[in-house]
Coordinates of C-alpha atoms in Angstrom, one line a residue:
X1 CA 0.0 -0.1 0.1
X2 CA 0.4 3.6 -0.3
X3 CA 1.0 7.6 -1.6
X4 CA -1.0 11.3 -2.1
X5 CA -3.1 15.3 -4.2
X6 CA -5.8 20.0 -6.0
X7 CA -8.3 21.1 -8.9
X8 CA -11.3 23.0 -10.2
X9 CA -14.2 21.7 -12.9
X10 CA -16.3 23.0 -15.3
X11 CA -19.6 25.1 -14.9
X12 CA -23.0 23.4 -15.4
X13 CA -25.8 25.8 -13.2
X14 CA -27.4 26.3 -10.1
X15 CA -29.8 23.9 -11.2
X16 CA -27.4 20.6 -11.6
X17 CA -25.6 21.5 -8.4
X18 CA -28.9 21.4 -6.2
X19 CA -29.7 18.3 -8.6
X20 CA -26.2 16.9 -8.2
X21 CA -27.0 17.2 -4.0
X22 CA -30.0 15.6 -4.2
X23 CA -28.8 12.5 -6.5
X24 CA -26.2 12.3 -3.8
X25 CA -29.2 11.6 -1.1
X26 CA -30.9 8.3 -2.8
X27 CA -30.4 5.1 -1.8
X28 CA -29.1 5.6 1.9
X29 CA -29.3 3.5 4.8
X30 CA -27.9 3.1 7.9
X31 CA -25.4 6.4 7.0
X32 CA -24.7 5.6 3.9
X33 CA -25.2 8.8 2.1
X34 CA -25.1 12.2 3.0
X35 CA -29.0 14.0 3.1
X36 CA -30.2 16.0 0.6
X37 CA -30.3 19.6 1.9
X38 CA -26.4 18.3 3.9
X39 CA -24.9 17.0 0.5
X40 CA -26.3 20.9 -0.9
X41 CA -24.9 22.4 1.8
X42 CA -20.9 21.0 1.5
X43 CA -21.1 20.4 -2.6
X44 CA -19.9 23.7 -4.3
X45 CA -18.7 22.8 -7.4
X46 CA -21.6 21.8 -10.4
X47 CA -22.0 18.3 -11.3
X48 CA -18.9 17.4 -14.2
X49 CA -19.9 16.3 -17.2
X50 CA -21.4 12.3 -18.6
X51 CA -18.1 10.5 -19.0
X52 CA -17.5 9.4 -22.2
X53 CA -18.7 5.7 -23.1
X54 CA -14.8 4.5 -23.0
X55 CA -12.9 6.4 -20.4
X56 CA -10.5 3.9 -19.8
X57 CA -8.7 1.1 -21.3
X58 CA -6.9 -2.5 -19.8
X59 CA -4.0 -3.5 -19.4
X60 CA -4.9 -7.0 -20.2
X61 CA -4.8 -8.5 -23.4
X62 CA -6.4 -11.3 -24.8
X63 CA -4.7 -15.0 -26.0
X64 CA -3.1 -18.3 -23.9
X65 CA -0.1 -17.4 -22.4
X66 CA 2.2 -20.4 -21.0
X67 CA 4.2 -19.1 -17.4
X68 CA 4.4 -22.8 -16.2
X69 CA 8.0 -22.2 -16.5
X70 CA 8.2 -19.3 -14.6
X71 CA 9.9 -19.8 -11.0
X72 CA 8.7 -16.6 -8.3
X73 CA 10.2 -15.5 -5.2
X74 CA 7.4 -12.8 -3.7
X75 CA 9.2 -10.9 -1.2
X76 CA 6.3 -9.1 1.0
X77 CA 6.2 -5.9 2.5
X78 CA 5.7 -5.4 6.3
X79 CA 2.3 -7.3 7.1
X80 CA 2.3 -9.7 4.5
X81 CA -0.1 -12.1 3.0
X82 CA -3.7 -11.8 5.0
X83 CA -3.1 -7.1 5.3
X84 CA -6.3 -6.6 3.8
X85 CA -4.1 -4.2 1.7
X86 CA -1.0 -3.8 -0.2
X87 CA 1.0 -7.1 0.2
X88 CA -3.3 -8.9 -0.5
X89 CA -3.4 -6.5 -3.5
X90 CA 0.2 -8.3 -4.8
X91 CA -0.7 -12.1 -3.6
X92 CA -3.9 -11.1 -5.4
X93 CA -1.4 -11.1 -8.4
X94 CA 0.2 -14.4 -8.2
X95 CA -2.4 -15.8 -7.7
X96 CA -4.2 -15.3 -10.7
X97 CA -0.8 -16.1 -12.6
X98 CA -1.4 -19.9 -11.3
X99 CA -4.9 -19.8 -12.7
X100 CA -4.8 -17.8 -15.5
X101 CA -0.8 -18.6 -16.8
X102 CA 0.1 -21.9 -14.9
X103 CA 2.8 -20.5 -13.0
X104 CA 2.8 -23.3 -10.0
X105 CA 6.0 -22.2 -8.0
X106 CA 5.6 -19.7 -5.8
X107 CA 7.7 -19.1 -2.9
X108 CA 6.4 -16.1 -0.7
X109 CA 8.3 -14.6 2.6
X110 CA 7.4 -11.4 4.7
X111 CA 9.1 -8.7 6.4
X112 CA 9.2 -7.6 10.1
X113 CA 8.6 -3.9 10.8
X114 CA 11.7 -3.4 12.6
X115 CA 14.3 -6.0 10.7
X116 CA 17.7 -4.6 9.0
X117 CA 18.3 -4.0 5.6
X118 CA 20.4 -7.1 6.2
X119 CA 17.7 -9.2 6.2
X120 CA 15.6 -8.0 3.2
X121 CA 19.0 -8.6 1.2
X122 CA 19.4 -12.0 2.7
X123 CA 15.6 -12.8 2.3
X124 CA 16.3 -11.5 -1.7
X125 CA 19.8 -13.6 -1.5
X126 CA 18.1 -16.8 -1.0
X127 CA 15.1 -16.8 -3.4
X128 CA 18.0 -15.9 -5.9
X129 CA 19.7 -19.0 -4.2
X130 CA 17.0 -21.4 -4.6
X131 CA 16.2 -20.5 -8.4
X132 CA 13.5 -18.5 -8.3
X133 CA 13.2 -16.1 -11.0
X134 CA 11.3 -13.9 -11.0
X135 CA 11.6 -12.5 -8.1
X136 CA 9.3 -9.3 -7.0
X137 CA 9.7 -7.5 -4.3
X138 CA 6.7 -5.7 -2.8
X139 CA 7.4 -2.6 -1.4
X140 CA 9.9 1.0 -1.7
X141 CA 11.3 -0.6 1.7
X142 CA 13.0 -3.0 -1.2
X143 CA 14.7 -0.6 -3.1
X144 CA 18.5 -1.3 -1.6
X145 CA 18.0 -4.4 -1.6
X146 CA 17.0 -5.1 -4.7
X147 CA 19.0 -3.2 -6.5
X148 CA 21.8 -4.9 -4.8
X149 CA 20.7 -7.9 -4.8
X150 CA 20.0 -7.7 -8.3
X151 CA 23.3 -6.3 -9.6
X152 CA 24.9 -9.6 -8.2
X153 CA 22.7 -11.6 -10.0
X154 CA 22.6 -10.3 -13.5
X155 CA 20.7 -13.9 -14.8
X156 CA 17.4 -13.4 -12.7
X157 CA 14.5 -10.5 -13.2
X158 CA 13.4 -8.6 -10.4
X159 CA 10.4 -6.8 -10.3
X160 CA 10.2 -3.7 -7.2
X161 CA 6.3 -2.4 -6.3
X162 CA 6.4 1.3 -5.5
X163 CA 9.7 2.2 -6.9
X164 CA 11.8 3.4 -9.9
X165 CA 15.4 4.2 -8.4
X166 CA 16.9 1.7 -10.0
X167 CA 18.8 1.6 -13.4
X168 CA 19.5 -1.9 -14.4
X169 CA 18.5 -3.9 -17.3
X170 CA 17.0 -7.2 -14.9
X171 CA 15.0 -4.6 -13.0
X172 CA 11.7 -3.7 -13.9
X173 CA 9.3 -1.3 -11.9
X174 CA 5.8 -1.0 -11.4
X175 CA 5.0 2.2 -9.9
X176 CA 1.1 3.5 -9.6
X177 CA -0.7 7.3 -9.7
X178 CA -2.2 6.8 -6.4
X179 CA -2.7 10.5 -6.2
X180 CA -5.0 9.6 -8.9
X181 CA -7.0 7.3 -7.5
X182 CA -7.4 9.0 -4.3
X183 CA -8.7 12.2 -5.5
X184 CA -11.5 10.4 -6.7
X185 CA -11.8 9.0 -2.9
X186 CA -12.0 13.1 -1.9
X187 CA -14.3 13.3 -3.8
X188 CA -16.5 10.6 -2.6
X189 CA -16.0 11.4 1.0
X190 CA -17.5 14.8 0.6
X191 CA -20.4 13.6 -1.0
X192 CA -21.5 11.0 1.5
X193 CA -20.3 13.4 4.6
X194 CA -23.2 14.4 6.3
X195 CA -21.1 17.1 8.0
X196 CA -18.7 18.6 5.8
X197 CA -16.1 17.2 8.3
X198 CA -13.4 14.5 6.6
X199 CA -10.2 12.9 7.6
X200 CA -7.3 11.3 6.2
X201 CA -5.1 8.8 8.3
X202 CA -1.8 8.0 6.5
X203 CA 0.6 4.7 8.0
X204 CA 4.0 6.2 7.6
X205 CA 5.2 10.2 5.9
X206 CA 7.2 9.4 3.6
X207 CA 6.3 10.4 -0.8
X208 CA 4.5 7.2 -1.6
X209 CA 1.7 7.7 1.2
X210 CA 1.5 11.8 0.8
X211 CA 0.5 10.7 -2.8
X212 CA -2.8 9.2 -1.2
X213 CA -3.3 12.1 0.7
X214 CA -2.3 15.2 -2.1
X215 CA -4.7 13.4 -4.3
X216 CA -8.1 13.1 -1.3
X217 CA -7.3 16.7 -0.1
X218 CA -7.8 17.8 -3.9
X219 CA -10.4 15.6 -4.5
X220 CA -12.3 16.9 -1.9
X221 CA -11.2 20.8 -2.1
X222 CA -12.4 20.3 -6.5
X223 CA -15.7 19.9 -5.1
X224 CA -16.3 22.1 -2.0
X225 CA -15.2 24.9 -0.6
X226 CA -16.6 24.4 2.5
X227 CA -15.1 21.4 3.5
X228 CA -13.2 20.9 6.9
X229 CA -10.4 17.9 6.9
X230 CA -8.3 16.5 9.7
X231 CA -5.2 15.0 8.2
X232 CA -3.2 12.9 10.2
X233 CA 0.1 9.9 10.0
X234 CA 0.5 7.1 12.1
X235 CA 4.3 7.2 12.2
X236 CA 7.5 9.7 10.5
X237 CA 9.3 8.5 7.9
X238 CA 11.7 5.8 9.1
X239 CA 9.3 4.1 11.5
X240 CA 7.3 1.4 9.5
X241 CA 5.0 0.5 12.0
X242 CA 2.9 2.6 11.1
X243 CA 1.4 -0.2 8.6
X244 CA 1.2 -2.7 11.2
X245 CA 0.1 -0.5 14.5
X246 CA -4.1 -1.2 14.3
X247 CA -4.6 0.1 17.4
X248 CA -2.4 3.7 16.5
X249 CA -4.3 3.9 13.8
X250 CA -7.4 3.4 16.2
X251 CA -7.0 6.1 18.1
X252 CA -6.1 8.6 15.0
X253 CA -9.5 7.8 13.3
X254 CA -11.0 8.2 17.1
X255 CA -9.8 12.2 17.6
X256 CA -10.5 12.9 14.0
X257 CA -13.9 11.6 13.9
X258 CA -14.2 13.4 18.1
X259 CA -13.1 16.5 16.2
X260 CA -15.4 16.3 13.7
X261 CA -14.9 14.2 11.1
X262 CA -17.2 11.7 9.5
X263 CA -15.4 10.1 6.9
X264 CA -12.4 9.3 7.4
X265 CA -9.7 7.5 4.2
X266 CA -6.8 5.6 5.1
X267 CA -3.8 4.7 3.6
X268 CA -2.2 2.6 6.3
X269 CA -1.8 -1.0 5.7
X270 CA -3.3 -3.4 8.3
X271 CA -3.5 -0.3 10.7
X272 CA -6.6 0.2 8.6
X273 CA -8.4 -2.1 10.9
X274 CA -8.1 0.1 13.8
X275 CA -9.5 3.4 11.8
X276 CA -12.6 0.9 10.9
X277 CA -13.2 0.2 13.9
X278 CA -12.8 3.7 15.1
X279 CA -15.1 4.4 12.0
X280 CA -18.3 2.3 13.3
X281 CA -17.7 2.7 17.1
X282 CA -17.8 6.5 16.0
X283 CA -21.1 6.1 13.6
X284 CA -18.9 7.8 10.9
X285 CA -18.4 6.0 7.5
X286 CA -14.4 4.4 5.9
X287 CA -12.7 4.4 3.3
X288 CA -10.5 1.5 2.4
X289 CA -7.0 1.8 0.2
X290 CA -5.4 -0.7 -1.8
X291 CA -7.8 -3.7 -2.1
X292 CA -11.2 -3.9 -2.1
X293 CA -11.3 -4.0 1.9
X294 CA -15.8 -3.8 1.8
X295 CA -15.0 -7.8 1.0
X296 CA -11.8 -8.7 3.3
X297 CA -12.0 -11.0 5.5
X298 CA -10.1 -10.1 8.0
X299 CA -11.8 -6.5 8.3
X300 CA -15.5 -7.8 7.3
X301 CA -16.3 -6.5 11.1
X302 CA -16.5 -3.5 9.9
X303 CA -17.7 -4.0 6.0
X304 CA -21.3 -2.0 6.9
X305 CA -19.4 1.2 7.2
X306 CA -16.8 0.7 4.7
X307 CA -18.2 3.1 1.7
X308 CA -15.7 2.7 -1.3
X309 CA -11.8 1.6 -1.7
X310 CA -9.0 3.1 -3.7
X311 CA -7.7 0.5 -5.2
X312 CA -4.5 0.2 -5.9
X313 CA -3.9 -2.3 -8.0
X314 CA -1.1 -4.6 -7.1
X315 CA -2.7 -7.1 -8.1
X316 CA -3.2 -6.0 -11.9
X317 CA 0.7 -4.8 -12.5
X318 CA 1.8 -8.6 -10.5
X319 CA -0.1 -9.9 -13.4
X320 CA 0.8 -8.4 -15.8
X321 CA 4.3 -8.2 -15.1
X322 CA 4.3 -12.3 -14.7
X323 CA 2.4 -12.1 -18.6
X324 CA 3.9 -10.0 -20.2
X325 CA 7.7 -11.9 -18.7
X326 CA 6.1 -14.8 -20.2
X327 CA 5.3 -14.2 -23.3
X328 CA 9.2 -12.3 -23.2
X329 CA 8.2 -9.2 -23.8
X330 CA 8.6 -6.5 -20.8
X331 CA 8.2 -3.4 -23.3
X332 CA 4.2 -3.9 -22.9
X333 CA 4.3 -2.7 -19.9
X334 CA 2.6 1.1 -18.4
X335 CA 5.5 3.2 -17.6
X336 CA 2.7 3.4 -14.2
X337 CA -0.5 2.4 -13.3
X338 CA -2.8 5.2 -14.2
X339 CA -6.8 5.2 -14.4
X340 CA -5.9 5.6 -18.0
X341 CA -5.4 1.4 -17.7
X342 CA -7.3 0.4 -13.9
X343 CA -4.0 0.9 -12.5
X344 CA -5.9 2.9 -9.6
X345 CA -9.7 3.1 -9.8
X346 CA -12.5 3.0 -7.1
X347 CA -14.8 0.3 -5.4
X348 CA -18.2 0.2 -5.2
X349 CA -19.1 -3.4 -3.1
X350 CA -21.8 -2.7 -0.6
X351 CA -23.4 -0.4 -3.1
X352 CA -22.9 2.7 -1.3
X353 CA -21.4 4.9 -3.5
X354 CA -23.6 3.9 -6.6
X355 CA -25.7 6.9 -6.2
X356 CA -22.5 9.0 -6.9
X357 CA -21.2 6.5 -9.6
X358 CA -21.7 9.3 -12.7
X359 CA -20.0 11.8 -10.4
X360 CA -16.8 9.6 -10.1
X361 CA -16.8 8.8 -13.2
X362 CA -16.9 12.2 -14.7
X363 CA -14.1 13.3 -12.7
X364 CA -12.1 9.9 -13.7
X365 CA -12.6 10.9 -17.4
X366 CA -11.6 14.2 -17.0
X367 CA -8.3 13.0 -15.6
X368 CA -7.4 10.6 -18.3
X369 CA -8.3 13.3 -20.9
X370 CA -6.0 15.5 -18.4
X371 CA -8.6 18.5 -18.4
X372 CA -7.5 18.0 -14.3
X373 CA -3.8 17.2 -13.2
X374 CA -3.7 15.5 -10.1
X375 CA -0.8 16.8 -7.8
X376 CA 1.1 14.1 -5.8
X377 CA 1.9 16.6 -3.0
X378 CA 0.0 17.8 -1.0
X379 CA -1.3 21.1 -1.2
X380 CA -3.0 22.5 2.8

């Protein structure tokens, strides 16, 4: 998991604005949507133009590809499989490769929150020595180790999620436009807020998570010049426990809710469980991240307050990488997984944002077209 971004929108008219606000109130139950008069008090931007029929294209192409010869090493970030977020999305990519490409050999290993750099290098070295090829490192924290180990094993293919600093022929970067998907999360938060007061909880204060923050702030402010935003991180840069501390996530989210926020978006990995728990206890709503968290078993007790999730399609990137490698042509991979290639997006499970899907798709189309440019640096 991980990242963050301000914009303006085209004019429509007072009646269109009123209609937009009222539309967002339909189909609500148990505070899953903001009442029309309250939404009207917060949403100050006109509804965006209707999205064209084909506003995005998929990275998936047809044709049977045989990946049975691939022996995949998957080095998870903190939290590993079962974090209901970033790592689970990567795992879904290799799971799909097993089903669709015939991959039979996948070895998984997980980083601990406080492990030394030498432990990461040892993990990758062991995979390379055991003949795993390719080796996929999940998270920017592996950058130094991937650079060192890949240089020693030029015959082994490596991929790293969320880092593009390594300039070696055998290393492929899988990076995302987290700020674009988070912009849509910010729009959804405003439309669903009853109090015109929303929150953001980041796991670790790094440039990557700041991309999530930046997009969320920009999206919210694009649709409302009245919205109030609580904005907190669990740990400073370098302290990666912020991605695996549900108790701390609970405390931060509860404080934001006590301050008046009634929709909270997290980009905090496994710590998001605490954010969801706080939202449920505080009669607030929440927005998940990375995976479709409404459908995640580890947070299913809170699914009724999860209105959407910002999808960071690590699963798409991992699967696309393995498929391209099996075909012998990595040049087909996108340089960045953004809205245009469905590398980021939003989830609709639970039906809680069905009434504003046209609004979200309208903004999505404008971002894809370049009418709106989303910043990856927070503008406060």
